[in-house]
């Protein structure tokens, strides 16, 4: 019997990069302390990327259990605890509409808004190169611990690069998906609205459970591995590079067990390294309790600020 893999509920990539500087830059006319901006932007980006992954996982669950999209019949009832699902396989394109109802079943956040998945007639998600359009319509996520929210609008394209369904991953060994977008808008809790773009690849493998390896696929000016870019809430252009693949494993509750993300602006860079213990050394799955991330940001004068925080 094939292992039951779906639904894959991945909340692990919704990390908080909030940190405080361990030391301030020396006082001179050429230095500025970007601690507040860096921590806020890191948190904004981590929440955005985490929600992109969360919607992708919801979409995968529904696509793989909806007849007419994968040619595999299934029941979509109760697939997502905080959403109502409507399917139209007669229109062209066919659509799946996910309406998030704000139910607090996830524990750490609530979601409202609508996601519309569209696929042309004759396309099957299991086929290599199959693509779908995913429209975010006032998709609002509110963090329960502090009641802060982000609201996402725009359209993304998901592509099943390799073909295959995740339910068959133990046999197929690897499946590759990509997520791209050039017109996302993000509204932050202070009502600031900015334009962001996305270029991410997610490679699924199986070894006694699912492993997801996430990388960036955009290049700009000789910089590769960019996953998100745009303008942050402070009006500063940025790019976020996945410098070392972010890896999530099913047997670690899909929490990031390794990887490194770098945020770059004209004024500073900030990095977060995942999968560490309380002493800052690489660790294996804790099962319960905390991983730690090492946060480092460097100001224009080259001063380095470091913090080790749980996630």
Coordinates of C-alpha atoms in Angstrom, one line a residue:
X1 CA 0.0 0.0 0.0
X2 CA 1.3 3.4 -0.9
X3 CA 1.9 5.8 2.0
X4 CA -0.7 8.4 2.4
X5 CA 1.1 11.7 1.9
X6 CA -1.7 14.2 1.4
X7 CA -2.7 16.6 2.8
X8 CA 0.7 18.1 3.4
X9 CA 0.2 20.9 5.9
X10 CA 3.3 23.0 6.0
X11 CA 3.4 25.9 8.3
X12 CA 7.1 25.5 9.0
X13 CA 8.1 28.1 6.5
X14 CA 6.2 30.8 8.3
X15 CA 9.1 32.0 10.4
X16 CA 9.6 35.1 12.4
X17 CA 12.9 36.8 11.8
X18 CA 12.4 39.4 14.5
X19 CA 15.6 40.2 16.3
X20 CA 17.4 42.8 18.2
X21 CA 20.9 43.9 17.6
X22 CA 23.5 42.7 20.0
X23 CA 25.5 45.9 19.5
X24 CA 25.0 49.2 17.9
X25 CA 27.2 50.6 15.2
X26 CA 29.8 53.1 16.3
X27 CA 28.6 56.7 16.1
X28 CA 29.8 58.5 13.1
X29 CA 28.4 60.4 10.1
X30 CA 28.6 57.4 7.8
X31 CA 26.6 54.9 9.8
X32 CA 23.0 54.4 10.6
X33 CA 21.4 51.8 12.9
X34 CA 19.0 49.8 10.7
X35 CA 18.0 47.3 13.4
X36 CA 14.3 48.3 13.5
X37 CA 13.9 48.4 9.7
X38 CA 15.8 45.1 9.2
X39 CA 13.9 43.2 11.8
X40 CA 10.5 44.5 10.6
X41 CA 11.3 43.8 6.9
X42 CA 12.7 40.3 7.8
X43 CA 9.4 39.6 9.5
X44 CA 7.4 40.9 6.6
X45 CA 9.2 38.8 4.1
X46 CA 9.2 35.6 6.2
X47 CA 5.4 35.9 6.7
X48 CA 4.8 36.6 3.0
X49 CA 6.9 33.6 1.8
X50 CA 5.4 31.4 4.4
X51 CA 1.9 32.2 3.2
X52 CA 2.9 31.7 -0.4
X53 CA 3.9 28.2 0.6
X54 CA 0.8 27.6 2.7
X55 CA -1.5 28.5 -0.2
X56 CA 0.6 26.3 -2.6
X57 CA 0.1 23.4 -0.2
X58 CA -3.6 24.0 0.0
X59 CA -3.8 24.1 -3.8
X60 CA -1.8 20.8 -4.1
X61 CA -4.2 19.1 -1.6
X62 CA -7.3 20.1 -3.5
X63 CA -5.8 19.6 -7.0
X64 CA -4.8 16.0 -6.2
X65 CA -8.3 15.1 -4.8
X66 CA -10.5 16.8 -7.4
X67 CA -11.7 14.8 -10.4
X68 CA -11.3 16.8 -13.6
X69 CA -8.0 18.3 -12.6
X70 CA -5.9 15.2 -12.0
X71 CA -8.1 12.5 -13.4
X72 CA -8.1 11.0 -9.9
X73 CA -11.4 11.1 -8.1
X74 CA -11.5 12.2 -4.5
X75 CA -13.5 13.9 -1.8
X76 CA -12.7 17.6 -1.2
X77 CA -14.8 17.9 2.0
X78 CA -12.9 19.0 5.0
X79 CA -9.5 19.2 3.2
X80 CA -8.8 22.6 4.7
X81 CA -10.0 23.3 8.2
X82 CA -10.6 27.1 7.7
X83 CA -12.0 27.2 4.2
X84 CA -15.0 26.4 2.0
X85 CA -14.2 25.0 -1.4
X86 CA -16.2 25.3 -4.7
X87 CA -15.3 23.5 -7.9
X88 CA -16.4 24.3 -11.4
X89 CA -15.1 21.7 -13.9
X90 CA -17.5 22.8 -16.7
X91 CA -16.2 26.2 -17.4
X92 CA -13.1 27.1 -19.4
X93 CA -10.9 27.5 -17.6
X94 CA -12.0 25.2 -14.9
X95 CA -11.8 26.7 -11.4
X96 CA -11.5 25.9 -7.8
X97 CA -12.4 28.6 -5.4
X98 CA -11.1 28.5 -1.8
X99 CA -12.9 30.9 0.5
X100 CA -11.1 31.3 3.9
X101 CA -13.6 31.8 6.7
X102 CA -11.4 33.1 9.6
X103 CA -11.8 30.0 11.7
X104 CA -9.0 29.8 14.3
X105 CA -8.3 26.1 13.7
X106 CA -4.7 26.7 12.8
X107 CA -3.8 27.9 16.2
X108 CA -1.2 30.6 15.3
X109 CA -3.0 32.6 12.7
X110 CA -6.4 33.2 11.0
X111 CA -7.1 33.6 7.3
X112 CA -9.8 35.4 5.3
X113 CA -10.2 36.1 1.6
X114 CA -10.4 34.1 -1.6
X115 CA -8.0 32.1 -3.7
X116 CA -9.2 31.1 -7.2
X117 CA -7.3 28.3 -9.0
X118 CA -7.8 28.3 -12.8
X119 CA -6.7 25.5 -15.2
X120 CA -7.5 25.3 -18.9
X121 CA -9.8 22.5 -20.2
X122 CA -7.7 19.6 -21.4
X123 CA -4.9 20.2 -18.9
X124 CA -4.2 17.7 -16.2
X125 CA -2.1 18.7 -13.2
X126 CA -0.2 15.4 -13.1
X127 CA 1.3 16.1 -16.6
X128 CA 4.8 17.5 -16.9
X129 CA 4.6 21.3 -17.7
X130 CA 1.0 21.6 -16.5
X131 CA 0.4 25.1 -15.1
X132 CA -2.4 26.8 -13.2
X133 CA -3.2 30.4 -12.4
X134 CA -3.7 31.2 -8.7
X135 CA -5.4 34.5 -7.9
X136 CA -5.1 36.0 -4.4
X137 CA -8.1 38.2 -3.7
X138 CA -7.7 40.0 -0.4
X139 CA -6.0 37.0 1.2
X140 CA -5.5 38.4 4.7
X141 CA -3.6 36.5 7.4
X142 CA -3.7 37.7 11.0
X143 CA -1.1 36.5 13.5
X144 CA -2.9 35.6 16.8
X145 CA 0.0 36.4 19.1
X146 CA 0.0 40.2 18.3
X147 CA -3.0 40.6 15.9
X148 CA -0.7 41.9 13.1
X149 CA -1.7 41.1 9.6
X150 CA -0.6 41.0 6.0
X151 CA -3.0 41.1 3.0
X152 CA -1.9 39.7 -0.4
X153 CA -3.4 40.4 -3.8
X154 CA -2.3 39.4 -7.3
X155 CA -1.8 36.3 -9.5
X156 CA 0.8 33.6 -9.3
X157 CA 1.6 30.7 -11.8
X158 CA 2.2 27.3 -10.4
X159 CA 3.9 24.8 -12.8
X160 CA 4.3 21.1 -12.3
X161 CA 7.8 21.1 -13.9
X162 CA 8.5 17.4 -13.7
X163 CA 5.0 16.0 -13.7
X164 CA 3.6 13.5 -11.3
X165 CA 1.4 13.7 -8.2
X166 CA 2.6 13.9 -4.7
X167 CA 0.5 10.8 -3.7
X168 CA 2.9 8.8 -6.0
X169 CA 6.1 10.4 -4.7
X170 CA 7.5 7.2 -3.1
X171 CA 7.5 5.7 -6.5
X172 CA 8.5 8.7 -8.6
X173 CA 11.3 9.7 -6.1
X174 CA 11.2 13.4 -7.0
X175 CA 8.7 16.0 -8.2
X176 CA 9.5 19.6 -9.0
X177 CA 7.1 22.6 -8.8
X178 CA 7.8 26.3 -9.5
X179 CA 5.9 29.4 -8.3
X180 CA 6.3 32.7 -10.2
X181 CA 4.6 36.1 -10.1
X182 CA 5.2 39.6 -11.3
X183 CA 2.2 41.5 -9.9
X184 CA 1.7 40.7 -6.2
X185 CA 0.8 43.4 -3.8
X186 CA 1.3 43.2 -0.1
X187 CA -0.6 45.4 2.4
X188 CA 1.0 45.5 5.9
X189 CA -0.5 46.1 9.2
X190 CA 0.3 49.9 9.1
X191 CA -1.7 50.1 5.8
X192 CA 1.5 50.5 3.7
X193 CA 1.1 48.7 0.3
X194 CA 4.0 47.5 -1.8
X195 CA 4.6 45.5 -5.0
X196 CA 6.5 42.2 -4.7
X197 CA 7.6 39.5 -7.2
X198 CA 8.2 35.8 -6.7
X199 CA 10.4 33.1 -8.3
X200 CA 10.6 29.9 -6.2
X201 CA 11.2 26.3 -6.9
X202 CA 10.0 23.5 -4.6
X203 CA 11.5 20.0 -5.1
X204 CA 9.7 17.1 -3.3
X205 CA 11.6 13.9 -2.5
X206 CA 10.7 10.9 -0.3
X207 CA 12.7 9.1 2.3
X208 CA 10.4 7.7 5.1
X209 CA 8.5 10.9 4.6
X210 CA 8.4 14.0 2.4
X211 CA 11.3 16.4 2.1
X212 CA 10.8 19.8 0.4
X213 CA 13.8 21.7 -0.8
X214 CA 13.1 25.4 -1.6
X215 CA 15.3 27.6 -3.8
X216 CA 15.1 30.9 -5.6
X217 CA 15.2 31.0 -9.4
X218 CA 15.5 34.6 -10.4
X219 CA 18.7 36.3 -11.4
X220 CA 19.5 40.0 -11.5
X221 CA 22.9 41.8 -12.1
X222 CA 24.9 38.6 -11.6
X223 CA 23.0 37.7 -8.4
X224 CA 21.3 34.3 -8.6
X225 CA 18.9 32.4 -6.3
X226 CA 16.5 35.3 -5.8
X227 CA 13.2 34.2 -4.4
X228 CA 11.4 37.5 -3.8
X229 CA 12.1 41.1 -4.7
X230 CA 10.4 44.5 -4.7
X231 CA 10.0 47.4 -2.3
X232 CA 9.7 47.0 1.5
X233 CA 7.3 48.9 3.7
X234 CA 10.0 51.5 4.2
X235 CA 10.1 52.3 0.5
X236 CA 13.5 50.6 0.1
X237 CA 14.1 48.3 -2.9
X238 CA 15.2 44.8 -1.8
X239 CA 15.9 41.3 -3.0
X240 CA 15.7 38.1 -0.9
X241 CA 18.1 35.3 -2.0
X242 CA 18.0 31.7 -0.8
X243 CA 21.7 31.4 -0.4
X244 CA 21.5 27.8 0.9
X245 CA 18.4 25.7 0.1
X246 CA 15.7 25.8 2.8
X247 CA 14.8 22.2 3.7
X248 CA 11.6 21.0 5.4
X249 CA 11.0 17.4 6.4
X250 CA 7.8 15.6 7.2
X251 CA 9.4 13.8 10.1
X252 CA 10.3 17.2 11.6
X253 CA 6.7 18.5 11.2
X254 CA 7.8 20.3 8.1
X255 CA 9.9 22.8 10.0
X256 CA 12.9 24.3 8.4
X257 CA 15.8 22.1 9.5
X258 CA 18.5 23.9 7.4
X259 CA 19.0 26.7 5.0
X260 CA 20.0 30.3 4.7
X261 CA 18.1 33.4 3.5
X262 CA 19.8 36.7 2.7
X263 CA 17.9 40.1 2.4
X264 CA 19.8 42.7 0.4
X265 CA 19.2 46.5 0.0
X266 CA 21.5 49.3 -0.9
X267 CA 22.0 50.1 2.8
X268 CA 22.3 46.8 4.5
X269 CA 22.2 43.0 4.2
X270 CA 20.6 40.6 6.7
X271 CA 20.8 36.8 6.8
X272 CA 19.0 34.1 8.7
X273 CA 20.5 30.6 9.1
X274 CA 18.1 27.9 10.2
X275 CA 18.3 24.5 12.0
X276 CA 20.5 25.4 15.0
X277 CA 20.4 24.5 18.7
X278 CA 20.5 27.0 21.6
X279 CA 24.2 27.2 21.3
X280 CA 24.2 28.0 17.6
X281 CA 25.3 24.6 16.4
X282 CA 23.5 22.5 13.7
X283 CA 21.0 20.2 15.2
X284 CA 18.8 17.3 14.2
X285 CA 15.0 17.1 14.5
X286 CA 13.9 18.2 17.9
X287 CA 10.4 16.8 17.3
X288 CA 9.1 19.3 20.0
X289 CA 10.6 22.5 21.3
X290 CA 12.5 25.0 19.4
X291 CA 15.0 25.2 16.6
X292 CA 17.1 28.4 16.6
X293 CA 18.1 30.7 13.8
X294 CA 21.2 32.8 13.7
X295 CA 20.4 36.4 12.5
X296 CA 23.3 38.6 11.2
X297 CA 22.9 42.0 9.6
X298 CA 25.7 44.2 8.3
X299 CA 25.4 48.0 8.1
X300 CA 27.1 50.3 5.5
X301 CA 30.2 50.7 7.8
X302 CA 30.7 47.0 7.9
X303 CA 29.6 46.6 11.5
X304 CA 28.0 43.2 12.2
X305 CA 25.1 42.5 14.5
X306 CA 24.1 39.0 15.6
X307 CA 21.3 37.4 17.4
X308 CA 20.3 33.7 18.1
X309 CA 16.5 33.3 18.3
X310 CA 14.1 30.4 18.6
X311 CA 11.4 29.6 15.9

